[in-house]
Coordinates of C-alpha atoms and ligand atoms in Angstrom, one line a residue:
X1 CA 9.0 64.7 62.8
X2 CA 8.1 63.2 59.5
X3 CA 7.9 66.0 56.5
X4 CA 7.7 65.7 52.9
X5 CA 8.3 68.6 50.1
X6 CA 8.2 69.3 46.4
X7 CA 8.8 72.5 44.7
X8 CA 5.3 73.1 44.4
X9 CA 4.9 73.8 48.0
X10 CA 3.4 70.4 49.3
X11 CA 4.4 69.5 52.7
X12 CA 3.3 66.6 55.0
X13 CA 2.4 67.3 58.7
X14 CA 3.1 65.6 61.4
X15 CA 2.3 61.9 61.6
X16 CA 1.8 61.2 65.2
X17 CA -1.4 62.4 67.6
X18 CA -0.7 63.9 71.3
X19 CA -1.9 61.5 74.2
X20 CA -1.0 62.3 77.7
X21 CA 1.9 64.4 76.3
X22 CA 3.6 62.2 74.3
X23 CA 3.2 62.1 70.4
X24 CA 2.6 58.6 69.2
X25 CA 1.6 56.4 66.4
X26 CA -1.1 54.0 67.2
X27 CA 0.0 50.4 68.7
X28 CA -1.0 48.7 65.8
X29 CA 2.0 51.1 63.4
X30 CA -1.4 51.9 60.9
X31 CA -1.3 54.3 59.0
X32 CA -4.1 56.6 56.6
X33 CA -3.1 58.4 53.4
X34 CA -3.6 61.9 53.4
X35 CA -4.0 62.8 49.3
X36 CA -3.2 66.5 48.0
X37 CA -6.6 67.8 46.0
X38 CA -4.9 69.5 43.5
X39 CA -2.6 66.8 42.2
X40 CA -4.9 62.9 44.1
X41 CA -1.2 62.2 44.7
X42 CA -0.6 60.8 48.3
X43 CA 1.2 63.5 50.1
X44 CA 1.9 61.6 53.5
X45 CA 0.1 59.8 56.0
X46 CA -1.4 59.9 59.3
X47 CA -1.6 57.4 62.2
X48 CA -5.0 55.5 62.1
X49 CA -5.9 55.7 65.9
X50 CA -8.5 53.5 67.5
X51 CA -10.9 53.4 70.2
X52 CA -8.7 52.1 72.6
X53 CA -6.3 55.2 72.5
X54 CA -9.5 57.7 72.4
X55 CA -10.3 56.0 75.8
X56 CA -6.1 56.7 76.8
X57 CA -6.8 60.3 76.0
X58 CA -9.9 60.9 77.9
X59 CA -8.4 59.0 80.7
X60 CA -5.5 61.4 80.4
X61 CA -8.0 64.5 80.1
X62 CA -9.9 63.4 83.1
X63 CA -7.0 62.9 85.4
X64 CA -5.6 66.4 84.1
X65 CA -8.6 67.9 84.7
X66 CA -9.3 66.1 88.5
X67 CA -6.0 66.0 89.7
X68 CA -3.7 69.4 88.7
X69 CA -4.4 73.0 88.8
X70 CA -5.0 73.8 85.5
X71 CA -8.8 74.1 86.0
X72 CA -7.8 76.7 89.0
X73 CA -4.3 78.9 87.9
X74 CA -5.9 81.3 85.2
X75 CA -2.1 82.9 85.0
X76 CA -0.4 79.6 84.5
X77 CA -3.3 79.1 81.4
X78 CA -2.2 82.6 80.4
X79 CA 1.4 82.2 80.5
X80 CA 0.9 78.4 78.4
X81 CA -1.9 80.0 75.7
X82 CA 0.7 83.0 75.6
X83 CA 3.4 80.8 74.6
X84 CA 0.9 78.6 72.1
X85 CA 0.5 82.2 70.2
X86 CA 4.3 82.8 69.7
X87 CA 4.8 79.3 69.2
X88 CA 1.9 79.2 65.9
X89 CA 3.2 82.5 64.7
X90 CA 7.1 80.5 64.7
X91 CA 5.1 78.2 62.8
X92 CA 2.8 80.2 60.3
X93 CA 4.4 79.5 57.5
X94 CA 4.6 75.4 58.2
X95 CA 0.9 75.4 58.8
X96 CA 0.2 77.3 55.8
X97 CA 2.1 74.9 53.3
X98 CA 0.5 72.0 55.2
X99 CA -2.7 73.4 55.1
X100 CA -3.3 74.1 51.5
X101 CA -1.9 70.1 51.1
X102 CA -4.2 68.6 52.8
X103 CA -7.5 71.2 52.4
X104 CA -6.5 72.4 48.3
X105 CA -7.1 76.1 49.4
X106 CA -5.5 78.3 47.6
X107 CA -2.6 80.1 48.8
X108 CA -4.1 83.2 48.5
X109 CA -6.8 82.8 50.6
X110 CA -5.3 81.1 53.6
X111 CA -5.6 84.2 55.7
X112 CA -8.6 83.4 57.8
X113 CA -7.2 79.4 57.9
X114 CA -4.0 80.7 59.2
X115 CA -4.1 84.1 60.4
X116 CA -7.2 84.6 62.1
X117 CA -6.7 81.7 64.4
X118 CA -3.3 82.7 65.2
X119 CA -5.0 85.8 66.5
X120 CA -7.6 83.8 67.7
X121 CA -5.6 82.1 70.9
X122 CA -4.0 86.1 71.9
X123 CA -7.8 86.8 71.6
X124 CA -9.0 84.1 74.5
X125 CA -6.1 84.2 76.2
X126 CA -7.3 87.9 77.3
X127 CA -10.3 87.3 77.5
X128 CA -10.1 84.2 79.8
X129 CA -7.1 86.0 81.9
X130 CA -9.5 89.3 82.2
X131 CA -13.1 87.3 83.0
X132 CA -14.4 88.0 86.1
X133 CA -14.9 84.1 87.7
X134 CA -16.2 85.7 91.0
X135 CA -19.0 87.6 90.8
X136 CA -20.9 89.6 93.8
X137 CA -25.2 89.8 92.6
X138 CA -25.6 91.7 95.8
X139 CA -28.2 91.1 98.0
X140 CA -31.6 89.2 97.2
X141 CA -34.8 88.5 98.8
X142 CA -35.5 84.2 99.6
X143 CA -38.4 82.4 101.9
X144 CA -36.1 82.6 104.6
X145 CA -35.1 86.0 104.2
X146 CA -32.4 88.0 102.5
X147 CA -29.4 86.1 101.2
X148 CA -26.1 87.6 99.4
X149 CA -25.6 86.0 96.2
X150 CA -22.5 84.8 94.3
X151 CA -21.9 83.4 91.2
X152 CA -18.8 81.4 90.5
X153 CA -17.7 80.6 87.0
X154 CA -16.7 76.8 86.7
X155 CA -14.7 75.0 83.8
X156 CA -17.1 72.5 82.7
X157 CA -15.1 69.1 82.8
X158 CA -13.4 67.4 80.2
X159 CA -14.3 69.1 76.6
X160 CA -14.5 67.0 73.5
X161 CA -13.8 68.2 70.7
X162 CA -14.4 67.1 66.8
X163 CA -14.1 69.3 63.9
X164 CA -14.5 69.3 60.5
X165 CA -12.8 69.9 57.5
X166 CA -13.2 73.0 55.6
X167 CA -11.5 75.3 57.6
X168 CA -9.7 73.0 60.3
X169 CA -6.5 74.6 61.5
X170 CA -9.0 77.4 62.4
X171 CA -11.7 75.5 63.9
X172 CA -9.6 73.2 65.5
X173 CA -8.3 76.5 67.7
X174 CA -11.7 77.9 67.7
X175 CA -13.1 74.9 69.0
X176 CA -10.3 74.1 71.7
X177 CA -8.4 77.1 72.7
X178 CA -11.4 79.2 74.8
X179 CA -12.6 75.6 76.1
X180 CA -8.6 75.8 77.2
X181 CA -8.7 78.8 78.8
X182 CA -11.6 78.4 81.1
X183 CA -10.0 75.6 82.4
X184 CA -11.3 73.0 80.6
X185 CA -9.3 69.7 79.6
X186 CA -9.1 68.4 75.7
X187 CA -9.8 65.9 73.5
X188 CA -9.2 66.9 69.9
X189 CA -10.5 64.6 67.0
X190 CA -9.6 65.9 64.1
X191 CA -11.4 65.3 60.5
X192 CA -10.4 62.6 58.7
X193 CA -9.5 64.8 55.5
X194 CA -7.0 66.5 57.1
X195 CA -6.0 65.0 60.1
X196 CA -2.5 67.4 60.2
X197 CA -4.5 70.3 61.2
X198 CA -4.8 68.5 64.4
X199 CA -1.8 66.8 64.3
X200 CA 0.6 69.4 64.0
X201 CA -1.8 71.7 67.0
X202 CA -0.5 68.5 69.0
X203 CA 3.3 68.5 68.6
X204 CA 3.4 72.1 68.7
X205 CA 1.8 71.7 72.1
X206 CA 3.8 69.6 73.1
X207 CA 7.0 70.8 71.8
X208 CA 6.9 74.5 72.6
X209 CA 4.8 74.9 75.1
X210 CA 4.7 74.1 79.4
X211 CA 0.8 72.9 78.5
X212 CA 0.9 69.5 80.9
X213 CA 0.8 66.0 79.8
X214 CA -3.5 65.2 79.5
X215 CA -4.6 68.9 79.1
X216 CA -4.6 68.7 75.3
X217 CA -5.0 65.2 73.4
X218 CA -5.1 64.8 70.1
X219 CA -6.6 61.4 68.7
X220 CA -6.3 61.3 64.7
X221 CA -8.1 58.7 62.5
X222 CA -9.7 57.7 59.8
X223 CA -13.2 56.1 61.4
X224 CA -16.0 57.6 62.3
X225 CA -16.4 55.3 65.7
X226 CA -14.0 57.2 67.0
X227 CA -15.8 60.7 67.7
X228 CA -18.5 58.8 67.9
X229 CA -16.8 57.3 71.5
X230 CA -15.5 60.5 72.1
X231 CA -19.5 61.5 72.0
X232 CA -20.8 58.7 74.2
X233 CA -18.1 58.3 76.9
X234 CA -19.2 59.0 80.5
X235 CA -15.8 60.8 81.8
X236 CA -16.4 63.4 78.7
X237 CA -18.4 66.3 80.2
X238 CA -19.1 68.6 77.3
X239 CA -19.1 67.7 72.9
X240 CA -18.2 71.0 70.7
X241 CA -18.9 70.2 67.5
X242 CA -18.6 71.5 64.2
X243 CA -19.9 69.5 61.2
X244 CA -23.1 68.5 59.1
X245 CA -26.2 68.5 60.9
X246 CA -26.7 64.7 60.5
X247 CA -23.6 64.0 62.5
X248 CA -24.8 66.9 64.7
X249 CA -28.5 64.2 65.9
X250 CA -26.1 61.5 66.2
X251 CA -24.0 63.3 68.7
X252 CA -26.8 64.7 70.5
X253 CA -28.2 61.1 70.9
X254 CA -25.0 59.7 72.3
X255 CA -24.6 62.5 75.0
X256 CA -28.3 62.3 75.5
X257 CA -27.6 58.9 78.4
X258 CA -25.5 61.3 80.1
X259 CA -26.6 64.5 79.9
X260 CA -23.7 66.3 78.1
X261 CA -23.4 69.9 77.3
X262 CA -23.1 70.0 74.0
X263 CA -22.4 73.0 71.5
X264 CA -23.3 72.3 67.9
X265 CA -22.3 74.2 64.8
X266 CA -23.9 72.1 61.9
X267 CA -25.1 73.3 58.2
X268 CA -26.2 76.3 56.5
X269 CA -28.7 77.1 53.4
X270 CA -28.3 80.9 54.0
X271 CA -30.2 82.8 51.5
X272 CA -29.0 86.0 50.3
X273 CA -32.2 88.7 49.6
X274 CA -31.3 91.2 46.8
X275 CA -34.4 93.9 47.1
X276 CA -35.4 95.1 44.0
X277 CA -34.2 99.0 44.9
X278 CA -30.3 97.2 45.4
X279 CA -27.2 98.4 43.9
X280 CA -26.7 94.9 42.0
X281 CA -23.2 96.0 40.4
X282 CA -22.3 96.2 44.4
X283 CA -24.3 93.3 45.9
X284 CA -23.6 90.7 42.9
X285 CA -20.1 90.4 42.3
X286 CA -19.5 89.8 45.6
X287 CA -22.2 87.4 46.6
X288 CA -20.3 85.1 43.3
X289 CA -17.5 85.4 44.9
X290 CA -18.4 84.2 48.0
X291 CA -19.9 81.5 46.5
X292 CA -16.0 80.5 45.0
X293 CA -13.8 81.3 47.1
X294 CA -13.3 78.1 49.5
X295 CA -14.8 76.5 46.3
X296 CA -18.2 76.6 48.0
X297 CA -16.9 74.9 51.2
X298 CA -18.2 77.5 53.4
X299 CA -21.1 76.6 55.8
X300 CA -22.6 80.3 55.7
X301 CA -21.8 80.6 52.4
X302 CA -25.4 82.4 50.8
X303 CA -26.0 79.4 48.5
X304 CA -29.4 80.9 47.7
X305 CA -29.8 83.9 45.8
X306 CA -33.1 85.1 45.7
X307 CA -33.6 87.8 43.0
X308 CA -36.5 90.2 42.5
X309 CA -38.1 89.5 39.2
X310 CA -38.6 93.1 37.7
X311 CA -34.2 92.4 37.6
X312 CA -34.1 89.3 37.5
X313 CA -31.8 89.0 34.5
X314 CA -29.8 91.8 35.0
X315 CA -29.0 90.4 38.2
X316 CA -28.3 86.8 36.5
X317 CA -26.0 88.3 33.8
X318 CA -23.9 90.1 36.7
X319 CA -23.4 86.8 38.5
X320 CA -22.9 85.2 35.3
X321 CA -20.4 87.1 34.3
X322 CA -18.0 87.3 37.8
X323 CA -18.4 83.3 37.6
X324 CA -17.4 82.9 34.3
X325 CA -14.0 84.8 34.8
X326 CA -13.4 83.4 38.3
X327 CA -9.6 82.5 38.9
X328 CA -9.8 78.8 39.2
X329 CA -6.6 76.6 39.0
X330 CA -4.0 75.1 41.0
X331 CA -3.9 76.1 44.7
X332 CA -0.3 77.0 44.2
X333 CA -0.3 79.9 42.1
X334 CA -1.3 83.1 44.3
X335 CA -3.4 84.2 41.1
X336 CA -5.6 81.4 41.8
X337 CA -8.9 82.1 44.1
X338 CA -10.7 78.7 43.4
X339 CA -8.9 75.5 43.9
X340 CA -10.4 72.1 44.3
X341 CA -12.6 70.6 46.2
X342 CA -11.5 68.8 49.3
X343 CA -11.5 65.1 47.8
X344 CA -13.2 62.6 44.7
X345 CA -16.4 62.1 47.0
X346 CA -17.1 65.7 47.4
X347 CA -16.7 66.5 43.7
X348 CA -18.9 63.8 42.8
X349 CA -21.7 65.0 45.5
X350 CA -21.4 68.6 43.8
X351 CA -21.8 67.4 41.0
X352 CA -24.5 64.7 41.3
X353 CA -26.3 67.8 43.4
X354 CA -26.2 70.2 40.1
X355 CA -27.6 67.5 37.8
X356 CA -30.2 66.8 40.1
X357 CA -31.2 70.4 40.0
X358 CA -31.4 70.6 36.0
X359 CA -33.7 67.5 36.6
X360 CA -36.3 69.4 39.0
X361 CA -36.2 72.2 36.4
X362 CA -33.5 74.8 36.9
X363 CA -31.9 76.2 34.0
X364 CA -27.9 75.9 33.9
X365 CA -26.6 79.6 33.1
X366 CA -23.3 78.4 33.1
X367 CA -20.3 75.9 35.0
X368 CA -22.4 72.6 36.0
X369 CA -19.2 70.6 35.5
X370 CA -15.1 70.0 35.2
X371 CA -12.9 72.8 33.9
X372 CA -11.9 70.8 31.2
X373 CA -7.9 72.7 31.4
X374 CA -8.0 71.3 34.7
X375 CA -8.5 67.5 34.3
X376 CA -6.4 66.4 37.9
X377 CA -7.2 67.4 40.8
X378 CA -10.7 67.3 41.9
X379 CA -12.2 70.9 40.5
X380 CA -15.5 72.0 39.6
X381 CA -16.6 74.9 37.5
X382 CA -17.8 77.9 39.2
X383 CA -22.1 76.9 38.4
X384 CA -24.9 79.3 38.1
X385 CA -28.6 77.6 38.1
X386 CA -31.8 80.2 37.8
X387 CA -35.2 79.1 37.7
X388 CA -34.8 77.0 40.9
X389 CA -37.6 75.7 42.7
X390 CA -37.3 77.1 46.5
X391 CA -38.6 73.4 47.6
X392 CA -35.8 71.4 44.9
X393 CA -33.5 69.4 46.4
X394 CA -30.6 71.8 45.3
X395 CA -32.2 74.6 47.2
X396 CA -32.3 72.7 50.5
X397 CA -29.9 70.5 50.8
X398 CA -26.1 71.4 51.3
X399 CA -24.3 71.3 48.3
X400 CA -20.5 72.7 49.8
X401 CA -19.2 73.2 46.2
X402 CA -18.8 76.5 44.0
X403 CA -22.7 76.5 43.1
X404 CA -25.6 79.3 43.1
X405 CA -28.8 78.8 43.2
X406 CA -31.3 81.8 41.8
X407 CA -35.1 81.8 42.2
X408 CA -37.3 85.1 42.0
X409 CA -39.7 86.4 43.9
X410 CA -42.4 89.5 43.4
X411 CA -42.8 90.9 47.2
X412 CA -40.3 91.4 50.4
X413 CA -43.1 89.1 52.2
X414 CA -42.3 85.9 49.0
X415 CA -38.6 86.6 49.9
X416 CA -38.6 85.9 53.9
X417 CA -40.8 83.1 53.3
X418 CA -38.6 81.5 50.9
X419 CA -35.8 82.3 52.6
X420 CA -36.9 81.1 55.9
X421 CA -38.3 77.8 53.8
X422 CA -34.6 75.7 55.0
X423 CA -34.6 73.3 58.2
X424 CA -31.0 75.5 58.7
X425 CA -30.7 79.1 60.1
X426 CA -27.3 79.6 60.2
X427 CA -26.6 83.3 58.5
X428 CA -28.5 85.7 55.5
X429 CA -27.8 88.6 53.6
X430 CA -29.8 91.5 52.5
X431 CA -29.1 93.6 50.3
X432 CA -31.1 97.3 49.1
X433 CA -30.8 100.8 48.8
X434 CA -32.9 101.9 52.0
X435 CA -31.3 100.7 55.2
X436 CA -34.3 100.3 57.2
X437 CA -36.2 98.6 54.5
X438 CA -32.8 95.7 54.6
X439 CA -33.1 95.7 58.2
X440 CA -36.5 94.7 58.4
X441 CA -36.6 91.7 56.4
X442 CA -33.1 91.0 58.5
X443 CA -35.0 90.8 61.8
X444 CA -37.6 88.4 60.1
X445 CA -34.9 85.9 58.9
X446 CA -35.0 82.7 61.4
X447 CA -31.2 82.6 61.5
X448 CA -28.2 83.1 64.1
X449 CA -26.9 86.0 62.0
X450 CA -27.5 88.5 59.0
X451 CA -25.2 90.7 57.1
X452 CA -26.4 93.7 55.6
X453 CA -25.3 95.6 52.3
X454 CA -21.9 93.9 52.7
X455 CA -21.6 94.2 56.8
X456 CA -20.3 91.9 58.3
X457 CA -21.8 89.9 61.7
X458 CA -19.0 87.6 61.8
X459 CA -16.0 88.2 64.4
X460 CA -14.6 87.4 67.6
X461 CA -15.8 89.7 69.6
X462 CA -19.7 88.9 68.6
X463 CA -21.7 85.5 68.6
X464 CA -21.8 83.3 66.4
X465 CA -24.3 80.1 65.7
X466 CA -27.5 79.0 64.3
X467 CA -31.3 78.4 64.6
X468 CA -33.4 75.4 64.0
X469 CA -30.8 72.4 62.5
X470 CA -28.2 74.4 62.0
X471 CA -27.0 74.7 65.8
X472 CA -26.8 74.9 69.2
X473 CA -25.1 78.0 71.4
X474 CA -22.6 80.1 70.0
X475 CA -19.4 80.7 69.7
X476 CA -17.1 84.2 69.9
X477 CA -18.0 86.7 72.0
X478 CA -18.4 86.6 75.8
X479 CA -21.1 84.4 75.0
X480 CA -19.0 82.0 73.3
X481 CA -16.6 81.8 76.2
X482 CA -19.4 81.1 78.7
X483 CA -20.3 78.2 77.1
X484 CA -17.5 76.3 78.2
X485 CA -18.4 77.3 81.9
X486 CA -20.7 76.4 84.3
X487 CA -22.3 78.7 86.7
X488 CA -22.2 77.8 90.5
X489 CA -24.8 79.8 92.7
X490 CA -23.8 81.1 96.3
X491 CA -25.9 82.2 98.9
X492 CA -24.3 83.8 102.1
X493 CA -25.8 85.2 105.2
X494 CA -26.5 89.2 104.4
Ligands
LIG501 P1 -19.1 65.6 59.2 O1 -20.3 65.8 60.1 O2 -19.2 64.5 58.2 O3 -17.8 65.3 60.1 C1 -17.3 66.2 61.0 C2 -16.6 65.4 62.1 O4 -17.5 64.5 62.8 C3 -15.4 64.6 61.6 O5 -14.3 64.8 62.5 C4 -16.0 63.2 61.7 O6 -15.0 62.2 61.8 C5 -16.8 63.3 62.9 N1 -17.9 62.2 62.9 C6 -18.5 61.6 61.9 N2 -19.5 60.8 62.4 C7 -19.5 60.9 63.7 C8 -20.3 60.4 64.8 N3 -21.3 59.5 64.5 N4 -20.1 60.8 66.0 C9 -19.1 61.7 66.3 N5 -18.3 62.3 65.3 C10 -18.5 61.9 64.1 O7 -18.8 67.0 58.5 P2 -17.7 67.3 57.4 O8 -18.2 66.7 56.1 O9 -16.4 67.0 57.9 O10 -17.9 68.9 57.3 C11 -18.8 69.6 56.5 C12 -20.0 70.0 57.3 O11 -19.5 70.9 58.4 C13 -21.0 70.9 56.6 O12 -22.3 70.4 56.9 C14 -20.7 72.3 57.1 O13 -21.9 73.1 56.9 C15 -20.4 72.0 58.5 N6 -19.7 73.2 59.0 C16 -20.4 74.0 59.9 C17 -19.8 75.2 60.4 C18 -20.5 76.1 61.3 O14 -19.9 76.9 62.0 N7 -21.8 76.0 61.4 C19 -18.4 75.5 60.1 C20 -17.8 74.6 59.2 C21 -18.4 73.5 58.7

């Protein structure tokens, strides 16, 4: 195992990827530099695979999947996830070190990076070992009489799996562990970003636990051709995807020749209503927050803000005031709740998306640029821009950096329909003083989920996903297992 430290707490993962139980570096020896956002210094590398050892992994993931058990012993999965949970846990702190390396998190808010997946594997593990496979419909009327019905519950195939890289220790478990335990096989491609997330889920595998050789792969690199095989190969049954919604068509259209399952979690706009009878001191410190925290990275971060304009700027002075005295600095220091942004390129696509939004008109309230105590390591001041125009390009694209957007409206109705006005529907917010009054403009956002006064929709034990382009299917919940099963019908005689 290759590992670097400092004193300041960064640590290199693992170099290799897990193919057909063995970690390797690609034939070639290549290598890609993974680069700590707080300091751009190099903080290790990661082996560059290629096509060619995608191809040895789905091989591996076919064969596991055709040729052992694994798709039929729901205990033996139990016993193996059982042992992946007390393994990460032996782990934690390992992952956590590495994690705020290669993503710049701060240390302080690594719990649902670290933590909640951790939890996340015990979670499936139950649920998979508990799931009722075999289930009797009773009996039902046909053409040729009555018929008892069955269904069966069948692993879909071999599951590929390509994550991103906001939060991707967790949504490389998320993504991979219930496919896992319905008996699925696995092909992991990790982000490019932070490759170790995936890397280190590998030798852990394969170091701790009886998982066999092909069940889980792990392919790291640094090109895109990669998952873009992973999408298009015929012996891959089923894509789970998180990631931008452009990536999301381009997957689609590769599966599309053979018909893949395919479960996409792609982009969010959300839009967070504040009714003009709202507690703002609750609702406003929180939503800026939000908006900082993960500096921005969050895809159902509410990035929209929609104020009513009988408050419109004592709402603006409240997020004002939470952004300006925001806890922004290095990653390191548990004070901090802002650190970087992931890399060079993303800073310079916040930052290019806030100047194009004081070019369509919005007026910067404050932020819009580089701390200037923080001149290494690729940060951006927490931004508040009012005035926007609900069609600019910084209130529909994705901007994934520590930005609000404000724009006001006069009546519930103007809200919903700019809110609604987003190709995305991942997740809202609402936020008033009459409950009934939040929960109807709730049911008329067009999105996969809505919190309400501070409630949260988001958990493992409900679903999770989007509407229009910002998904397909959902995750958590039963409905989340189910996806990564197919349903076989039975009729008997009565
Ligand atoms: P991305 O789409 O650029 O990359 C995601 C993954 O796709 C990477 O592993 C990348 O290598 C791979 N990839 C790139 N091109 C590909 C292709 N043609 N075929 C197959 N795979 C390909 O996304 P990103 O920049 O890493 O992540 C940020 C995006 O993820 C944001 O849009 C964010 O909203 C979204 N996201 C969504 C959710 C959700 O649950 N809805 C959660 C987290 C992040």
């Amino acid at each position: 195992m290759t590992t670097t430290e400092t004193d300041s707490g960064v640590l290199a993962g693992d170099e290799r990827m897990l193919i057909d139980g063995e970690l390797q570096l690609t034939g070639s020896g290549a290598t890609f530099d993974v680069v700590h956002p707080a300091t751009e210094e190099v903080a290790g590398r990661a082996t560059d695979g290629t096509v060619e050892d995608l191809g040895r992994a789905v091989a591996a993931a076919r064969r596991a999947f055709d040729t052992t058990e694994w798709s039929r012993d729901v205990e033996f999965r139990y016993h193996c996830l059982t042992q992946l949970h007390t393994a990460l846990e032996r782990n934690k702190e390992r992952l956590r070190r590495i994690t705020v390396t290669e993503v710049g998190c701060p240390v302080s808010m690594t719990g649902s990076h670290i933590e909640s997946p951790i939890d996340e594997v015990a979670h499936w593990a139950e649920i998979g070992r508990n799931f009722e496979y075999l289930q009797d419909t009773g009996v039902h009327q046909s053409l040729a009489g009555p018929s008892r019905r069955l269904l069966h519950y069948d692993p879909v195939g071999v599951v590929g799996a390509i994550t991103p890289w906001n939060v991707p220790f967790y949504l490389n478990v998320a993504e991979t562990v219930p496919a896992l335990m319905a008996g699925n096989t696995v092909v992991l491609k990790p982000a490019q970003l932070t490759p170790w997330a995936g890397s280190e889920l590998g030798r852990i595998v394969a170091e701790e636990t009886d998982i066999p050789a092909g069940v889980f792969n792990v392919v790291v690199s640094n090109a895109n051709e990669v998952g873009a095989a992973l999408s298009a190969d015929p012996r891959v049954d089923m894509i789970t995807f998180t990631g931008s919604t452009a990536t999301g068509r381009a997957i689609l259209a590769a599966g599309a020749s053979t018909v893949k399952r395919t479960l996409l979690e792609l982009g969010g706009k959300s839009a967070h209503i504040v009714l003009d009878d709202a507690d703002l001191t609750a609702a406003l410190p929180m939503a800026a927050m939000l908006a900082c925290i993960m500096s921005g990275q969050s895809c159902v971060l509410p990035s929209r803000i929609l104020l009513p304009r009988s408050r419109y700027d004592e709402g603006l002075a409240i997020l004002q005031a939470t952004m300006e005295g925001f806890p922004v600095g290095d990653p390191w220091d548990p004070k901090n709740m802002q650190g970087p942004q992931i890399s060079q390129g993303q800073r310079a696509k916040v930052l290019g998306l806030i100047a194009d939004g004081i070019a369509s008109g919005a007026r910067l309230v404050t932020g819009g640029g580089v701390p200037s105590d923080l001149p290494v390591g690729y940060y951006v001041q927490p931004t508040l821009l009012a005035d926007v125009d609900p069609d600019a390009r910084v209130a529909q694209e994705e901007i994934f950096g520590p930005v609000l957007t404000v724009t006001p409206f006069d009546t519930d109705d103007e809200a919903i329909t700019i809110a609604n006005n987003s190709i995305y529907g991942l997740a809202g917010q609402v936020s008033s003083a009459d409950e009934d009054r939040a929960l109807t403009v709730a049911l008329r956002l067009r999105t996969g989920s809505a919190n309400i006064n501070g409630g949260q929709s988001f958990g493992l034990t409900s679903p999770f996903g989007g509407t229009k382009q910002s998904g397909l299917g959902r995750r958590n919940g039963l409905h989340g297992f189910q996806e990564y099963l197919e349903i076989k019908t039975l009729g008997l005689p009565v």
